[in-house]
mmCIF file of C-alpha atoms in Angstrom:
data_model
loop_
_atom_site.group_PDB
_atom_site.id
_atom_site.type_symbol
_atom_site.label_atom_id
_atom_site.label_comp_id
_atom_site.label_asym_id
_atom_site.label_seq_id
_atom_site.Cartn_x
_atom_site.Cartn_y
_atom_site.Cartn_z
ATOM 1 C CA MET E 652 -9.318 -19.998 2.307
ATOM 2 C CA LYS E 653 -9.615 -20.955 -1.291
ATOM 3 C CA VAL E 654 -7.816 -18.703 -3.858
ATOM 4 C CA LYS E 655 -8.844 -18.684 -7.454
ATOM 5 C CA ALA E 656 -5.513 -19.163 -9.381
ATOM 6 C CA CYS E 657 -4.565 -16.247 -11.965
ATOM 7 C CA LYS E 658 -2.014 -15.579 -14.507
ATOM 8 C CA MET E 659 0.287 -12.743 -13.613
ATOM 9 C CA SER E 660 -0.231 -9.491 -14.876
ATOM 10 C CA GLY E 661 2.504 -7.822 -17.241
ATOM 11 C CA ASP E 662 3.565 -4.924 -15.393
ATOM 12 C CA ILE E 663 2.847 -3.111 -11.878
ATOM 13 C CA SER E 664 3.127 0.845 -11.973
ATOM 14 C CA LEU E 665 3.295 2.750 -8.498
ATOM 15 C CA ALA E 666 1.566 6.337 -8.633
ATOM 16 C CA CYS E 667 3.795 8.671 -6.226
ATOM 17 C CA SER E 668 0.467 8.741 -4.028
ATOM 18 C CA THR E 669 0.607 5.045 -3.440
ATOM 19 C CA LEU E 670 4.275 4.842 -2.852
ATOM 20 C CA SER E 671 4.165 7.795 -0.456
ATOM 21 C CA LYS E 672 1.579 6.690 1.754
ATOM 22 C CA MET E 673 3.082 3.078 2.183
ATOM 23 C CA LEU E 674 6.564 4.660 3.139
ATOM 24 C CA LEU E 675 5.048 7.553 5.253
ATOM 25 C CA HIS E 676 3.058 4.718 7.381
ATOM 26 C CA ALA E 677 6.176 2.711 7.789
ATOM 27 C CA ALA E 678 8.332 5.471 8.679
ATOM 28 C CA ARG E 679 5.796 6.991 11.111
ATOM 29 C CA TYR E 680 5.785 3.483 13.155
ATOM 30 C CA PRO E 681 9.313 2.136 12.668
ATOM 31 C CA GLN E 682 8.660 0.135 15.866
ATOM 32 C CA SER E 683 5.977 -1.678 14.525
ATOM 33 C CA SER E 684 4.380 -3.554 11.875
ATOM 34 C CA VAL E 685 2.110 -1.827 9.597
ATOM 35 C CA SER E 686 -0.346 -2.655 6.912
ATOM 36 C CA GLY E 687 -2.616 -1.000 4.518
ATOM 37 C CA VAL E 688 -4.184 -1.992 0.714
ATOM 38 C CA VAL E 689 -3.391 -0.045 -2.533
ATOM 39 C CA LEU E 690 -6.246 1.002 -5.114
ATOM 40 C CA ALA E 691 -6.731 0.747 -8.897
ATOM 41 C CA GLN E 692 -9.095 1.895 -11.278
ATOM 42 C CA ALA E 693 -11.702 -0.989 -11.926
ATOM 43 C CA ARG E 694 -10.968 -2.608 -15.340
ATOM 44 C CA GLY E 695 -14.360 -3.517 -15.920
ATOM 45 C CA GLY E 696 -14.260 -5.233 -19.427
ATOM 46 C CA ASP E 697 -10.955 -3.662 -20.417
ATOM 47 C CA THR E 698 -8.547 -6.717 -20.543
ATOM 48 C CA THR E 699 -6.263 -5.079 -23.226
ATOM 49 C CA SER E 700 -3.979 -3.496 -20.902
ATOM 50 C CA ASN E 701 -1.091 -5.468 -19.674
ATOM 51 C CA THR E 702 -0.356 -3.007 -16.866
ATOM 52 C CA VAL E 703 -1.888 -2.531 -13.567
ATOM 53 C CA VAL E 704 -1.564 0.847 -12.082
ATOM 54 C CA LEU E 705 -1.730 1.430 -8.602
ATOM 55 C CA VAL E 706 -3.088 4.955 -8.058
ATOM 56 C CA ASP E 707 -3.639 5.293 -4.288
ATOM 57 C CA ALA E 708 -2.917 3.586 -0.771
ATOM 58 C CA VAL E 709 -5.007 3.555 2.460
ATOM 59 C CA PRO E 710 -3.192 2.738 5.464
ATOM 60 C CA LEU E 711 -4.757 0.498 7.875
ATOM 61 C CA PHE E 712 -3.172 -0.549 11.111
ATOM 62 C CA HIS E 713 -0.187 -0.264 13.374
ATOM 63 C CA LEU E 714 -1.342 -1.888 16.222
ATOM 64 C CA GLN E 715 -3.021 -5.374 15.719
ATOM 65 C CA LEU E 716 -2.728 -6.549 11.987
ATOM 66 C CA SER E 717 -4.833 -9.462 12.174
ATOM 67 C CA LEU E 718 -7.958 -8.436 13.899
ATOM 68 C CA ALA E 719 -10.507 -9.716 11.389
ATOM 69 C CA PRO E 720 -13.732 -7.633 12.619
ATOM 70 C CA MET E 721 -11.753 -4.360 12.465
ATOM 71 C CA LEU E 722 -10.127 -5.535 9.036
ATOM 72 C CA GLU E 723 -13.664 -6.310 7.797
ATOM 73 C CA VAL E 724 -14.951 -2.829 8.658
ATOM 74 C CA ALA E 725 -12.001 -0.960 7.178
ATOM 75 C CA LEU E 726 -12.353 -2.869 3.990
ATOM 76 C CA THR E 727 -15.856 -1.974 3.658
ATOM 77 C CA GLN E 728 -15.547 1.833 4.437
ATOM 78 C CA ILE E 729 -12.740 1.859 1.986
ATOM 79 C CA GLU E 730 -14.698 0.380 -0.963
ATOM 80 C CA GLN E 731 -17.652 2.481 -0.183
ATOM 81 C CA ARG E 732 -15.388 5.602 -0.056
ATOM 82 C CA TYR E 733 -13.710 5.174 -3.326
ATOM 83 C CA LYS E 734 -16.319 3.341 -5.190
ATOM 84 C CA SER E 735 -17.734 6.708 -6.801
ATOM 85 C CA GLU E 736 -14.376 7.423 -7.928
ATOM 86 C CA GLY E 737 -14.162 3.995 -9.986
ATOM 87 C CA LEU E 738 -11.494 2.617 -7.617
ATOM 88 C CA ILE E 739 -11.278 -0.830 -6.156
ATOM 89 C CA ILE E 740 -8.851 -2.405 -3.781
ATOM 90 C CA ALA E 741 -6.299 -3.895 -5.740
ATOM 91 C CA GLY E 742 -3.598 -5.310 -3.255
ATOM 92 C CA TYR E 743 -2.418 -5.354 0.164
ATOM 93 C CA TYR E 744 0.916 -3.918 1.703
ATOM 94 C CA GLN E 745 2.832 -4.778 4.953
ATOM 95 C CA ALA E 746 6.048 -3.528 6.464
ATOM 96 C CA ASN E 747 7.252 -6.110 9.391
ATOM 97 C CA GLU E 748 8.412 -5.140 12.715
ATOM 98 C CA HIS E 749 11.954 -6.158 12.041
ATOM 99 C CA ILE E 750 14.140 -4.119 9.896
ATOM 100 C CA ARG E 751 15.562 -7.009 8.104
ATOM 101 C CA ASP E 752 12.594 -9.054 7.871
ATOM 102 C CA ASN E 753 10.708 -8.623 4.437
ATOM 103 C CA VAL E 754 9.114 -11.781 4.095
ATOM 104 C CA PRO E 755 5.336 -11.977 4.090
ATOM 105 C CA ASP E 756 3.846 -13.606 7.191
ATOM 106 C CA PHE E 757 0.620 -15.754 7.614
ATOM 107 C CA VAL E 758 -1.419 -12.624 8.172
ATOM 108 C CA ALA E 759 -0.115 -10.807 5.162
ATOM 109 C CA LEU E 760 -0.909 -13.999 2.928
ATOM 110 C CA LYS E 761 -4.160 -14.500 4.252
ATOM 111 C CA ILE E 762 -5.251 -10.837 3.727
ATOM 112 C CA ALA E 763 -3.546 -10.798 0.462
ATOM 113 C CA GLU E 764 -5.591 -14.048 -0.599
ATOM 114 C CA LYS E 765 -8.883 -12.655 0.531
ATOM 115 C CA ILE E 766 -8.584 -9.709 -1.692
ATOM 116 C CA ALA E 767 -7.069 -11.760 -4.512
ATOM 117 C CA GLU E 768 -10.534 -13.576 -4.481
ATOM 118 C CA ASN E 769 -12.252 -10.330 -5.779
ATOM 119 C CA ASN E 770 -9.334 -9.271 -8.179
ATOM 120 C CA ASN E 771 -7.118 -11.414 -10.185
ATOM 121 C CA ASP E 772 -4.826 -8.810 -10.792
ATOM 122 C CA SER E 773 -4.298 -8.011 -7.187
ATOM 123 C CA CYS E 774 -0.681 -7.794 -5.659
ATOM 124 C CA LEU E 775 1.026 -8.137 -2.102
ATOM 125 C CA ILE E 776 3.664 -5.634 -1.538
ATOM 126 C CA MET E 777 6.557 -6.034 1.380
ATOM 127 C CA ILE E 778 8.073 -2.913 2.387
ATOM 128 C CA ASP E 779 11.772 -3.604 2.362
ATOM 129 C CA ASN E 780 12.660 -1.666 5.964
ATOM 130 C CA LYS E 781 16.500 -1.808 5.092
ATOM 131 C CA ARG E 782 16.245 0.270 2.038
ATOM 132 C CA MET E 783 14.130 3.000 3.878
ATOM 133 C CA CYS E 784 16.263 6.167 3.983
ATOM 134 C CA LEU E 785 16.053 9.951 3.753
ATOM 135 C CA ASN E 786 17.276 10.167 0.020
ATOM 136 C CA LEU E 787 15.706 6.947 -1.816
ATOM 137 C CA MET E 788 17.770 5.876 -4.951
ATOM 138 C CA SER E 789 15.050 3.038 -5.423
ATOM 139 C CA ALA E 790 11.463 1.989 -3.969
ATOM 140 C CA PRO E 791 12.244 -0.268 -1.173
ATOM 141 C CA VAL E 792 9.283 -2.888 -2.058
ATOM 142 C CA ILE E 793 9.070 -6.170 -3.299
ATOM 143 C CA VAL E 794 6.123 -6.539 -5.327
ATOM 144 C CA SER E 795 4.384 -9.829 -5.609
ATOM 145 C CA GLN E 796 1.567 -11.857 -7.603
ATOM 146 C CA LEU E 797 -0.559 -14.995 -7.419
ATOM 147 C CA THR E 798 0.793 -17.494 -10.301
ATOM 148 C CA SER E 799 -1.140 -19.677 -12.457
ATOM 149 C CA GLU E 800 -0.339 -22.638 -9.451
ATOM 150 C CA GLY E 801 -1.536 -20.144 -6.814
ATOM 151 C CA LYS E 802 1.411 -19.385 -5.543
ATOM 152 C CA TRP E 803 2.894 -15.821 -4.827
ATOM 153 C CA LYS E 804 5.561 -14.905 -6.419
ATOM 154 C CA SER E 805 7.869 -11.628 -6.644
ATOM 155 C CA LYS E 806 7.989 -9.468 -9.685
ATOM 156 C CA GLU E 807 11.068 -8.839 -11.605
ATOM 157 C CA LYS E 808 12.531 -5.444 -11.122
ATOM 158 C CA ALA E 809 11.912 -4.545 -14.731
ATOM 159 C CA SER E 810 8.466 -5.142 -14.467
ATOM 160 C CA VAL E 811 7.594 -2.913 -11.658
ATOM 161 C CA HIS E 812 7.699 0.857 -12.262
ATOM 162 C CA VAL E 813 7.389 3.915 -10.222
ATOM 163 C CA GLU E 814 5.813 7.235 -11.336
ATOM 164 C CA ALA E 815 8.470 9.774 -12.530
ATOM 165 C CA GLY E 816 9.815 12.067 -9.886
ATOM 166 C CA SER E 817 8.437 9.847 -6.873
ATOM 167 C CA LEU E 818 11.426 9.111 -5.289
ATOM 168 C CA GLU E 819 12.544 12.698 -5.093
ATOM 169 C CA VAL E 820 9.216 13.649 -3.723
ATOM 170 C CA ILE E 821 9.058 10.997 -1.031
ATOM 171 C CA SER E 822 12.386 11.878 0.099
ATOM 172 C CA GLN E 823 11.313 15.404 0.677
ATOM 173 C CA LEU E 824 8.369 14.159 2.685
ATOM 174 C CA LEU E 825 10.744 12.162 4.822
ATOM 175 C CA GLN E 826 13.317 14.629 5.266
ATOM 176 C CA ARG E 827 10.341 17.118 6.277
ATOM 177 C CA ARG E 828 9.105 14.425 8.808
ATOM 178 C CA VAL E 829 5.458 14.479 7.067
ATOM 179 C CA GLN E 830 4.947 10.938 8.159
ATOM 180 C CA HIS E 831 4.105 12.044 11.776
ATOM 181 C CA ASP E 832 0.946 13.641 9.715
ATOM 182 C CA ILE E 833 -0.292 10.385 8.040
ATOM 183 C CA ASN E 834 -3.599 8.489 9.668
ATOM 184 C CA ASP E 835 -4.409 5.192 9.410
ATOM 185 C CA PHE E 836 -7.399 3.322 10.414
ATOM 186 C CA ASP E 837 -6.201 2.515 13.934
ATOM 187 C CA ASN E 838 -5.860 6.488 14.318
ATOM 188 C CA HIS E 839 -9.407 7.125 13.259
ATOM 189 C CA LEU E 840 -10.851 4.740 15.610
ATOM 190 C CA ASP E 841 -9.027 6.725 18.248
ATOM 191 C CA ASP E 842 -10.193 9.936 17.047
ATOM 192 C CA LEU E 843 -12.830 10.005 14.270
ATOM 193 C CA THR E 844 -11.285 13.299 13.046
ATOM 194 C CA CYS E 845 -8.287 11.549 11.809
ATOM 195 C CA ASP E 846 -9.118 10.823 8.007
ATOM 196 C CA TRP E 847 -7.599 7.736 6.996
ATOM 197 C CA SER E 848 -7.789 9.138 3.381
ATOM 198 C CA ASN E 849 -5.311 11.376 4.175
ATOM 199 C CA PRO E 850 -6.584 14.259 2.045
ATOM 200 C CA HIS E 851 -4.023 16.714 3.812
ATOM 201 C CA ILE E 852 -1.173 14.424 2.381
ATOM 202 C CA ASN E 853 -2.879 14.499 -0.702
ATOM 203 C CA LYS E 854 -2.276 18.239 -0.792
ATOM 204 C CA VAL E 855 1.313 18.116 0.194
ATOM 205 C CA LEU E 856 1.903 15.794 -2.674
ATOM 206 C CA THR E 857 0.239 17.908 -5.323
ATOM 207 C CA THR E 858 2.204 20.753 -4.532
ATOM 208 C CA LEU E 859 5.685 18.908 -4.323
ATOM 209 C CA THR E 860 4.798 17.019 -7.438
ATOM 210 C CA ALA E 861 3.895 20.354 -9.203
ATOM 211 C CA ALA E 862 7.073 21.705 -8.081
ATOM 212 C CA ALA E 863 9.160 18.939 -9.502
ATOM 213 C CA GLN E 864 7.836 18.968 -12.672
ATOM 214 C CA ASP E 865 8.490 22.890 -13.012
#
C-alpha cells in the first residue's frame, strides 16, 4: 500500500468525547485488543489552522481486528453516518492485548495508512494500557503522525492537548463502570439495536461535562 507522504501538522487536540470513548472501549475489553477510528471536522480549503481537533471516536472491534470485509463495511457506514455533520475519519486507535504493549502492530499500521491515503493530517493513536487507572492524571495515549518521509512518528507531549476537564470526567465514567455500556461495531453485528455511535454515552458526557463546568 502506497501512502502519500505528508508534513506533520502542528498540534493534535482530543475532545472529551474522543478520549472517553477510546478509553471506555479499552476498559470494557481489557483481555482483548480493541480498535476504532477518530473523527474531525472536514478542513475543506481551510489550511490556516495548525491544529487538528479530534471531536469524536467510533469503537470498531474487540474480536478480530484484521477482518478486511467487516472493516470496509464499518468505515463506509461511519463515513455515511457523519458526512451530514461535516465530520471525516481522521485517524485510527488501538489498544493491544498485553498491558505493556503499546507498539502499533501490522494491523494498526495498515489501517492507519489506509486512512492516511484520504487525510494527510490523520493520526495513529495507541492506548498505553499500563497508564489506565480509575483516577487519570494524564491521557494514556501515544499519538503519531506521518512524517514527510512517510514514517509514523510519535508527537511531542507538548503538541498533544486534551480538552479541559476530560480526565476528571473519564475518571468518573470508569469509577461508575460506564465502560460496560459502550458499544462497538462487533456488538452491533451481534445485535443491531447496539448503536456504535453511542448516543447514550454522549448524553452522560454532556451531563458530566456541564456539572464539571459549574
